[in-house]
Amino acid sequence: MLLMRDQWAESEVRPVAAPVNINAGEVGSIRVLRGQLLRITAVGEGAVASLFGFSMADPAVWLSVHHTRVFSNSYLLGSGMRLVNNRRRPMMVLGKDSVKRHDLLLPASTTAWLKARGYHDEEGCIDAVSRELARLGIEVPKLPDPINLFMHVRLTREGEILPEINRTQVGDSITCRVVVDTQFIVAACSTGIEGNDKPAPLRITVAENLSAFSEE
């Protein structure tokens, strides 16, 4: 699936979004066309990338962590796994992954929640992403929970969600093949989750082929 290319000629020239650097505590957005590759890279140790995606044809169709869990019958991301939207249709496929530790269970932080937990100078993920959607002129009926890339947590047999120390290193990344034109928003905000609560910068890049990433 990662190598999927169809419905356009190999020689066709399509727009490829410029790379986006996201400062710690901020958000960034990027458009990815069907068949293109999306790479999200940690630029600082301990990075967490809260990932949101909205169909460019209909923002009421979004990347859904809930439907992804049910569709794949798993709360863990694995190579080749399809990440689906709220209509149970694939939006992207996970290919390369140097971390293999991601969270599909926890909601995004809010500024109020962070403040209540003692993070007085941090903007919540929900607030930052909502502001970015407004800047982009995108209206959505609700803001879904994110896929928390690089977040280190584990689920016990008793059902407890236990945060673990984030061991993401500079240069760690995931690469996905996107299968529908999508507006992605990535937050590098504090999660408020112990061990994963130190925001770090991120970089998001798009390419038609894996070899193009080596040209950066």
Coordinates of C-alpha atoms in Angstrom, one line a residue:
M1 CA 0.0 0.0 0.0
L2 CA 2.9 2.4 0.8
L3 CA 4.0 2.2 -2.8
M4 CA 0.5 2.8 -4.2
R5 CA 0.3 5.1 -7.2
D6 CA -2.8 5.2 -9.4
Q7 CA -5.2 7.5 -11.3
W8 CA -2.4 9.8 -12.6
A9 CA 0.5 9.3 -14.9
E10 CA 4.0 9.0 -13.5
S11 CA 5.1 11.9 -15.7
E12 CA 2.3 14.2 -14.4
V13 CA 3.6 17.2 -12.5
R14 CA 1.6 17.8 -9.3
P15 CA 2.0 20.4 -6.6
V16 CA 4.0 19.3 -3.6
A17 CA 3.7 21.3 -0.4
A18 CA 6.8 23.0 0.9
P19 CA 8.1 21.6 4.2
V20 CA 6.7 23.1 7.4
N21 CA 8.8 23.6 10.6
I22 CA 6.8 23.6 13.8
N23 CA 8.2 25.3 16.9
A24 CA 7.7 23.7 20.3
G25 CA 4.3 24.6 21.7
E26 CA 2.9 25.6 18.2
V27 CA 1.0 24.0 15.3
G28 CA 1.6 23.7 11.6
S29 CA -0.6 22.7 8.7
I30 CA 0.1 21.1 5.3
R31 CA -1.9 19.9 2.3
V32 CA -1.2 16.4 0.9
L33 CA -2.6 15.0 -2.3
R34 CA -3.8 11.5 -2.9
G35 CA -0.9 9.2 -3.4
Q36 CA 1.7 11.5 -1.9
L37 CA 3.8 10.7 1.1
L38 CA 3.6 12.5 4.4
R39 CA 6.6 12.5 6.8
I40 CA 6.5 13.8 10.3
T41 CA 10.0 14.1 11.9
A42 CA 11.0 14.9 15.5
V43 CA 13.4 17.8 15.6
G44 CA 13.8 17.7 19.4
E45 CA 14.1 14.9 21.9
G46 CA 10.9 13.7 23.5
A47 CA 8.7 15.2 20.7
V48 CA 5.0 14.3 20.5
A49 CA 3.0 15.1 17.3
S50 CA -0.7 15.4 17.7
L51 CA -2.1 14.6 14.2
F52 CA -5.4 15.8 12.8
G53 CA -6.6 15.4 9.2
F54 CA -9.6 16.8 7.3
S55 CA -10.7 15.9 3.8
M56 CA -10.1 18.7 1.4
A57 CA -13.4 17.8 -0.4
D58 CA -15.5 17.8 2.8
P59 CA -14.1 18.9 6.2
A60 CA -16.9 17.0 7.9
V61 CA -14.8 13.9 7.0
W62 CA -11.8 13.7 9.2
L63 CA -9.1 11.3 10.3
S64 CA -10.7 9.4 13.2
V65 CA -8.6 7.6 15.8
H66 CA -11.8 6.0 17.2
H67 CA -12.7 4.4 13.9
T68 CA -9.1 3.5 13.2
R69 CA -9.0 1.4 16.4
V70 CA -12.2 -0.4 15.5
F71 CA -11.3 -0.8 11.9
S72 CA -8.0 -2.4 12.7
N73 CA -9.1 -4.0 15.9
S74 CA -6.0 -2.6 17.6
Y75 CA -5.0 0.3 19.9
L76 CA -1.4 0.2 18.5
L77 CA -0.1 1.5 15.2
G78 CA 1.8 -1.0 13.0
S79 CA 3.4 -1.0 9.6
G80 CA 0.8 -1.3 6.8
M81 CA -2.0 -0.2 9.1
R82 CA -4.7 1.8 7.5
L83 CA -5.8 5.0 9.3
V84 CA -9.4 5.6 8.5
N85 CA -11.9 8.5 8.6
N86 CA -15.2 8.9 10.5
R87 CA -16.9 7.1 7.6
R88 CA -14.6 4.1 8.0
R89 CA -12.7 4.8 4.7
P90 CA -8.9 4.8 4.6
M91 CA -7.2 8.2 4.6
M92 CA -3.6 7.1 4.9
V93 CA -1.4 4.0 5.4
L94 CA 1.5 3.8 7.8
G95 CA 4.8 2.8 6.1
K96 CA 8.2 3.7 7.6
D97 CA 8.2 4.2 11.4
S98 CA 11.4 4.5 13.4
V99 CA 9.7 4.9 16.8
K100 CA 6.9 2.3 16.8
R101 CA 5.4 4.0 20.0
H102 CA 2.2 6.0 19.4
D103 CA -1.0 6.6 21.3
L104 CA -4.5 6.0 20.0
L105 CA -6.3 6.4 23.2
L106 CA -5.8 9.8 24.9
P107 CA -7.6 13.0 24.0
A108 CA -5.9 16.3 23.1
S109 CA -5.1 18.8 25.8
T110 CA -6.9 22.1 26.4
T111 CA -5.4 25.3 27.8
A112 CA -7.8 25.2 30.8
W113 CA -6.9 21.6 31.5
L114 CA -3.2 22.3 31.3
K115 CA -3.5 25.3 33.6
A116 CA -5.4 23.2 36.2
R117 CA -2.5 20.7 36.1
G118 CA 0.1 23.4 36.7
Y119 CA 1.1 24.2 33.1
H120 CA 0.5 27.9 33.3
D121 CA 2.4 29.0 30.3
E122 CA 1.3 26.3 27.8
E123 CA -1.4 26.6 25.1
G124 CA -3.6 23.4 24.8
C125 CA -3.6 21.4 21.6
I126 CA -7.4 21.9 21.1
D127 CA -7.1 25.7 21.4
A128 CA -4.1 25.9 19.0
V129 CA -5.6 23.6 16.4
S130 CA -9.0 25.4 16.5
R131 CA -7.1 28.7 15.9
E132 CA -5.3 27.1 13.0
L133 CA -8.5 25.9 11.4
A134 CA -10.0 29.4 11.7
R135 CA -6.9 30.8 10.0
L136 CA -7.3 28.4 7.2
G137 CA -11.0 29.2 6.9
I138 CA -12.0 25.6 7.6
E139 CA -15.2 25.0 9.5
V140 CA -15.7 21.6 11.1
P141 CA -18.8 20.3 13.1
K142 CA -16.5 19.1 15.8
L143 CA -12.8 18.7 16.6
P144 CA -11.9 15.0 16.8
D145 CA -9.3 13.4 19.1
P146 CA -5.8 13.2 17.6
I147 CA -3.5 10.5 16.8
N148 CA -0.6 11.2 19.2
L149 CA 2.5 10.2 17.3
F150 CA 5.6 9.4 19.3
M151 CA 3.7 9.5 22.7
H152 CA 4.9 6.7 25.0
V153 CA 2.1 5.1 27.0
R154 CA 1.1 1.5 27.6
L155 CA -2.1 -0.3 28.4
T156 CA -2.1 -2.8 31.3
R157 CA -4.2 -6.0 31.4
E158 CA -6.3 -4.2 34.0
G159 CA -7.1 -1.5 31.5
E160 CA -4.9 1.2 33.0
I161 CA -3.2 3.7 30.6
L162 CA 0.3 4.2 32.0
P163 CA 2.5 7.0 30.6
E164 CA 6.1 6.1 30.1
I165 CA 9.2 8.3 29.6
N166 CA 9.3 9.5 26.0
R167 CA 12.4 8.3 24.3
T168 CA 11.9 9.8 20.9
Q169 CA 15.2 11.1 19.5
V170 CA 16.0 13.8 17.0
G171 CA 15.5 12.5 13.5
D172 CA 12.9 9.9 14.5
S173 CA 10.0 9.9 12.0
I174 CA 7.0 8.2 10.5
T175 CA 6.1 8.1 6.8
C176 CA 2.6 7.5 5.5
R177 CA 1.1 7.2 2.0
V178 CA -2.0 9.5 1.9
V179 CA -4.9 8.0 -0.1
V180 CA -7.3 11.0 -0.2
D181 CA -6.6 14.8 -0.6
T182 CA -6.2 15.9 3.0
Q183 CA -5.5 19.0 5.0
F184 CA -3.3 18.0 7.9
I185 CA -2.7 19.9 11.1
V186 CA 0.1 18.8 13.4
A187 CA 0.4 20.2 17.0
A188 CA 3.6 20.3 19.0
C189 CA 1.8 21.5 22.1
S190 CA 2.2 20.2 25.6
T191 CA 0.1 17.1 26.2
G192 CA 0.0 17.4 29.9
I193 CA 0.7 13.6 30.1
E194 CA 3.6 12.8 32.4
G195 CA 6.7 11.8 30.6
N196 CA 5.4 13.2 27.3
D197 CA 4.7 16.8 28.4
K198 CA 7.8 18.7 27.2
P199 CA 7.0 20.2 23.8
A200 CA 9.6 19.8 21.1
P201 CA 9.9 21.1 17.5
L202 CA 8.7 19.0 14.5
R203 CA 9.0 19.1 10.8
I204 CA 6.4 17.9 8.3
T205 CA 7.3 17.2 4.7
V206 CA 5.6 15.9 1.6
A207 CA 7.0 13.9 -1.4
E208 CA 5.8 11.9 -4.4
N209 CA 8.4 9.1 -3.7
L210 CA 10.6 8.0 -0.8
S211 CA 13.7 8.9 -2.7
A212 CA 12.6 12.6 -2.8
F213 CA 13.0 12.9 1.0
S214 CA 16.8 12.3 0.6
E215 CA 17.0 15.5 -1.5
E216 CA 16.0 17.7 1.4

